[in-house]
Coordinates of N, CA and C in Angstrom, one line a residue:
X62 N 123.9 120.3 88.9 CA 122.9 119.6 88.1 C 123.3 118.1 87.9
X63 N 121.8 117.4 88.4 CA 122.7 115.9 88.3 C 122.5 115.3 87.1
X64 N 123.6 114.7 86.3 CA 123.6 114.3 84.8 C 124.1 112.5 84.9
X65 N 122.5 111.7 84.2 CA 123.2 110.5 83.7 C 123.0 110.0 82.8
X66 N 124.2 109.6 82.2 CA 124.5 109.2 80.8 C 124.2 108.0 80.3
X67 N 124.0 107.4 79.9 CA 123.9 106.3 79.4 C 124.6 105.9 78.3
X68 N 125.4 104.7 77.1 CA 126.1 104.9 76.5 C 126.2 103.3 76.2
X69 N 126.6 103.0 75.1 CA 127.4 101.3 74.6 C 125.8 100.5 74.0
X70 N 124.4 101.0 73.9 CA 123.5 100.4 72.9 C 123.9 100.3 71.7
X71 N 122.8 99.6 70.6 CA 122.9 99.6 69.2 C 122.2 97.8 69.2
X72 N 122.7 97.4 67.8 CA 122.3 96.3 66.9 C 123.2 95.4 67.1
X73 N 122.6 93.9 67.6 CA 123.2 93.0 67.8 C 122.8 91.5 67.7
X74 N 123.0 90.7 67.2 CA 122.7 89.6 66.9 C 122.1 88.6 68.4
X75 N 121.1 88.0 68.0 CA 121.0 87.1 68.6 C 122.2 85.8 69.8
X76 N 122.4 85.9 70.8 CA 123.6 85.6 71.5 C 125.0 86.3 71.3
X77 N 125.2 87.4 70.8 CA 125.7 88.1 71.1 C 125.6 89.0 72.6
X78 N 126.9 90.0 72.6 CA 126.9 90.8 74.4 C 127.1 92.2 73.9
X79 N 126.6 93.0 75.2 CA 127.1 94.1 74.6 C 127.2 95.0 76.5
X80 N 128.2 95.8 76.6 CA 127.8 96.8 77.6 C 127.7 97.8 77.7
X81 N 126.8 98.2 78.5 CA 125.9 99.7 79.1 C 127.4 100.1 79.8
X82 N 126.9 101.8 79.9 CA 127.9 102.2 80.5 C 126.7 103.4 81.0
X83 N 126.5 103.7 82.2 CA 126.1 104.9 82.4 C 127.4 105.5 83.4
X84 N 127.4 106.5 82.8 CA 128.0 108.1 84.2 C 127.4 108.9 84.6
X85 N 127.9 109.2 85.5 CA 127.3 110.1 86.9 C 128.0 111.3 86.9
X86 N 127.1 112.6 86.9 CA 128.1 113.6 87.3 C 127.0 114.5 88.3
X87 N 127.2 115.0 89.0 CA 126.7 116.6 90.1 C 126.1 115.8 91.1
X88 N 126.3 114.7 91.3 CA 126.1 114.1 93.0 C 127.3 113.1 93.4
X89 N 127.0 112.8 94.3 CA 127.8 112.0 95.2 C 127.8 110.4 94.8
X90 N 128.5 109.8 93.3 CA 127.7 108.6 93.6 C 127.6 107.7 94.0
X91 N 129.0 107.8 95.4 CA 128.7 106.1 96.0 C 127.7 106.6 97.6
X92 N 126.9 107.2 96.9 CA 126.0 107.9 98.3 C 124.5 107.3 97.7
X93 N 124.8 106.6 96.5 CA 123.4 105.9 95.9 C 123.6 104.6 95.3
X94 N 122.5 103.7 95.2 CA 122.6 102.4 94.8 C 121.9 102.7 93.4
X95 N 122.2 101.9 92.6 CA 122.0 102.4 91.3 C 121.7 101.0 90.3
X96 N 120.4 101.4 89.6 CA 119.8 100.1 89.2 C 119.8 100.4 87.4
X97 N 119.5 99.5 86.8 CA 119.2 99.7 85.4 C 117.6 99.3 85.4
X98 N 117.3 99.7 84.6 CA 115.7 99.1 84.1 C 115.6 99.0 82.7
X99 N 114.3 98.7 81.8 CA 115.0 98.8 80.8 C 112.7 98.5 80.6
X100 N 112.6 98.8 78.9 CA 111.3 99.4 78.7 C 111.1 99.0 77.1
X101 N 110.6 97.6 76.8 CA 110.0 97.1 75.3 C 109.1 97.5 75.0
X102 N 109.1 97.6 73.9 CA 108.3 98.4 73.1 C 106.8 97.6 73.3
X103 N 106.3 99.0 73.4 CA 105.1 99.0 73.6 C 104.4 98.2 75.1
X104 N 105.5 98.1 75.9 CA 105.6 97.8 77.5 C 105.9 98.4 78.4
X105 N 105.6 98.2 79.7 CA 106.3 99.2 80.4 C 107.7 99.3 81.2
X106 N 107.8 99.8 82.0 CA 109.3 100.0 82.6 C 109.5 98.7 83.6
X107 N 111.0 98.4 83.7 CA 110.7 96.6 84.6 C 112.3 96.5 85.3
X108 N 112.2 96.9 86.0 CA 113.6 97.0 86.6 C 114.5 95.5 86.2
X109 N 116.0 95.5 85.9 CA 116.7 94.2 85.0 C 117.2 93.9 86.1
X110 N 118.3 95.0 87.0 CA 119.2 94.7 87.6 C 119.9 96.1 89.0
X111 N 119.9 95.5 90.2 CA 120.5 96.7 91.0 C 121.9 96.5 91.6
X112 N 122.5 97.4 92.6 CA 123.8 97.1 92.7 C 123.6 98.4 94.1
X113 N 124.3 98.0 95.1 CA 124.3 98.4 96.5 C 125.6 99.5 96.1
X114 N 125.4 100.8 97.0 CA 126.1 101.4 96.9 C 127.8 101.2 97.1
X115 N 128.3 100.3 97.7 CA 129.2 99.6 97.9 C 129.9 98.9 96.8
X116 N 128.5 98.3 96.2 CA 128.7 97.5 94.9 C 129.3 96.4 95.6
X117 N 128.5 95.5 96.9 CA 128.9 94.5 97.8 C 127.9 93.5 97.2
X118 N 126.8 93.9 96.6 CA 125.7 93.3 96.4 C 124.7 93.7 95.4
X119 N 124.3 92.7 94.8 CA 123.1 93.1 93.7 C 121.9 92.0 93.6
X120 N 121.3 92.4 93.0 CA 120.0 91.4 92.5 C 119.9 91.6 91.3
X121 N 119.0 91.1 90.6 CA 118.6 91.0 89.2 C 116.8 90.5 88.9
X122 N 116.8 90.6 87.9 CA 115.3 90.2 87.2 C 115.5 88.5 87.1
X123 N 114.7 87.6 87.4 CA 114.6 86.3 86.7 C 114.9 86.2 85.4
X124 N 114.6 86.8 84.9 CA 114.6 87.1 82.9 C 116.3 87.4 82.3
X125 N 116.7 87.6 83.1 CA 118.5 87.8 82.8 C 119.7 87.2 83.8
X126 N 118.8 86.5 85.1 CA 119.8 86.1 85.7 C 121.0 85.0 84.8
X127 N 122.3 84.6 85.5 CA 122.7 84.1 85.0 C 123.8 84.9 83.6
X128 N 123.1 86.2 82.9 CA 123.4 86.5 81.4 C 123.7 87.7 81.7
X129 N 123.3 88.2 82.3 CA 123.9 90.2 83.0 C 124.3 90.2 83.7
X130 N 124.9 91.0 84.2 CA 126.2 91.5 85.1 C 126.0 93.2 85.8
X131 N 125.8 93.3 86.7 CA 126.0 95.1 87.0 C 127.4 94.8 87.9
X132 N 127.7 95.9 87.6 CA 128.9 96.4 88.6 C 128.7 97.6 88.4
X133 N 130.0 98.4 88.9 CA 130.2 100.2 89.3 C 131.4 100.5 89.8
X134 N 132.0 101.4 89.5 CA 133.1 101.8 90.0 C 133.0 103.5 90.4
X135 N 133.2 103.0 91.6 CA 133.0 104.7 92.4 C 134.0 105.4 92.3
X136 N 135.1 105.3 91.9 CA 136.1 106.4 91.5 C 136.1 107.0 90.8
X137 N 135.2 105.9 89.6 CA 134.4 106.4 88.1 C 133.5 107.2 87.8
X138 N 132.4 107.1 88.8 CA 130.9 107.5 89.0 C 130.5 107.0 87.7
X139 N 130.6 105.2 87.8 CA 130.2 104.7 86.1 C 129.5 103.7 86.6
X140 N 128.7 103.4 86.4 CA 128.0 101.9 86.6 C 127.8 101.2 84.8
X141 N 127.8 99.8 85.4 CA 127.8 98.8 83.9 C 126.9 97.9 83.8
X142 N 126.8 97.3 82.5 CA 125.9 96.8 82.8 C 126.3 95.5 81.6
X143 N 126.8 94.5 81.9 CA 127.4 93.8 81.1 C 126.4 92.5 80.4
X144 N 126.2 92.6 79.3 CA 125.0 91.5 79.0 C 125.4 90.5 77.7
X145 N 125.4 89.6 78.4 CA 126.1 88.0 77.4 C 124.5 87.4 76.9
X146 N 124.6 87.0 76.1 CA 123.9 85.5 75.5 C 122.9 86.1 75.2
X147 N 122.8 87.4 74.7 CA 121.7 88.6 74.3 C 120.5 87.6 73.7
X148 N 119.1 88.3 73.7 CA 118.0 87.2 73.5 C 117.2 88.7 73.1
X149 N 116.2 88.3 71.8 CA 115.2 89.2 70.9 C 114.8 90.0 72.1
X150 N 113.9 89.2 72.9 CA 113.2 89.8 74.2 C 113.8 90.8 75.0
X151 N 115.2 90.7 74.9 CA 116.3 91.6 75.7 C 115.8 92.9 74.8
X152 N 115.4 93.3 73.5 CA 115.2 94.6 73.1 C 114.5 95.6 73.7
X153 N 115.4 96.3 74.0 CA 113.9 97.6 74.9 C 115.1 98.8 75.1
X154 N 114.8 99.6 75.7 CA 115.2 101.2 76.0 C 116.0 100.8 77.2
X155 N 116.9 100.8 77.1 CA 117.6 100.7 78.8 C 118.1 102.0 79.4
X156 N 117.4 101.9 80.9 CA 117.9 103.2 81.7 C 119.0 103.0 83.2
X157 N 119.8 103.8 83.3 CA 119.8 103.8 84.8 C 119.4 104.6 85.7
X158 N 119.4 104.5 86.9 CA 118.6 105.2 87.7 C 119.5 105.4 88.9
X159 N 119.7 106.6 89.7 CA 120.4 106.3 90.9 C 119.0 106.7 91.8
X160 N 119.6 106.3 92.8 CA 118.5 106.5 94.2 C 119.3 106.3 95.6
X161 N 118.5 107.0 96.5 CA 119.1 106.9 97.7 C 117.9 106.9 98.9
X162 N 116.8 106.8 98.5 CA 115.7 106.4 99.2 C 114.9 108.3 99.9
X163 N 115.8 109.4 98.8 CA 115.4 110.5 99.2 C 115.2 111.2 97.5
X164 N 116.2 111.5 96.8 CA 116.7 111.2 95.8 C 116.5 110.6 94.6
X165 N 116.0 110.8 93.7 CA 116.1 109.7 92.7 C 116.1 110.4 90.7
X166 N 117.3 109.8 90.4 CA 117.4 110.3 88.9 C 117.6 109.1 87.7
X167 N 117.2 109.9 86.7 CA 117.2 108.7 85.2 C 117.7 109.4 84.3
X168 N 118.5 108.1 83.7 CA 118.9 108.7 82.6 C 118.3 109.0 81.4
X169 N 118.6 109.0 80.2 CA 117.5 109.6 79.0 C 117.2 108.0 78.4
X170 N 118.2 107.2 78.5 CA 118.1 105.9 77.9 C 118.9 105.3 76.8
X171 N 119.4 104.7 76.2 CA 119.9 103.7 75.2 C 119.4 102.7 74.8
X172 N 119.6 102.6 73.4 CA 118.3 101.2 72.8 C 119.1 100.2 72.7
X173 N 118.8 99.3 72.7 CA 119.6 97.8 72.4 C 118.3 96.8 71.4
X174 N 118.6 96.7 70.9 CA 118.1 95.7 69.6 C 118.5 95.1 69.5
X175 N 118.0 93.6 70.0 CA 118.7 92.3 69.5 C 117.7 92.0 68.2
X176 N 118.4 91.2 67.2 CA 117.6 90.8 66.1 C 119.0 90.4 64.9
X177 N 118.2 88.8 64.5 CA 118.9 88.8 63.2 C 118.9 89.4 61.8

């Protein structure tokens, strides 16, 4: 059964950081590239950030370039999701997702609330 976790949300001030942590357990995970997305209230789902199975390569959203970070470590089956210079708008449900273009799983989510 494939299980991912998500982990490291909460309450955080305005320019403040904080990091995601999802894990991976009952697949293979450097057999998937694995993205985060993330979902404000009362909006919908908007992919932030991805990361190549290899973790050779990534992209990101315009809206966080610059301030987020993914990485992953495959010995781990953990992907991260490192976010500096936190901004109100950054508030929403964040997920990750693995996929392999056959395949595809989410995790349940983590909230992040920026706000003074």
């Amino acid at each position: 059964q494939v299980q991912l976790v998500e982990s490291g949300g909460g309450l955080v001030q305005p320019g403040g950081s904080l990091r995601l942590s999802c894990a991976a357990s009952g697949l293979t995970f450097s057999r998937y590239a694995m993205n985060w997305h993330r979902q404000p209230p009362g909006k919908g789902r908007e992919l932030v950030a991805a990361i190549t199975r290899a973790g050779d390569s990534s992209i990101y959203a315009d809206s966080v370039k610059g301030r987020f970070t993914i990485s992953r470590d495959n010995a781990d089956n953990t992907v991260y999701l490192q976010m500096n210079n936190l901004k109100p708008e950054d508030t929403a449900v964040y997920f990750c997702q693995a996929a392999n273009g056959q395949d595809n799983y989410w995790g349940q989510g983590t909230q992040v609330t920026v706000s003074s």
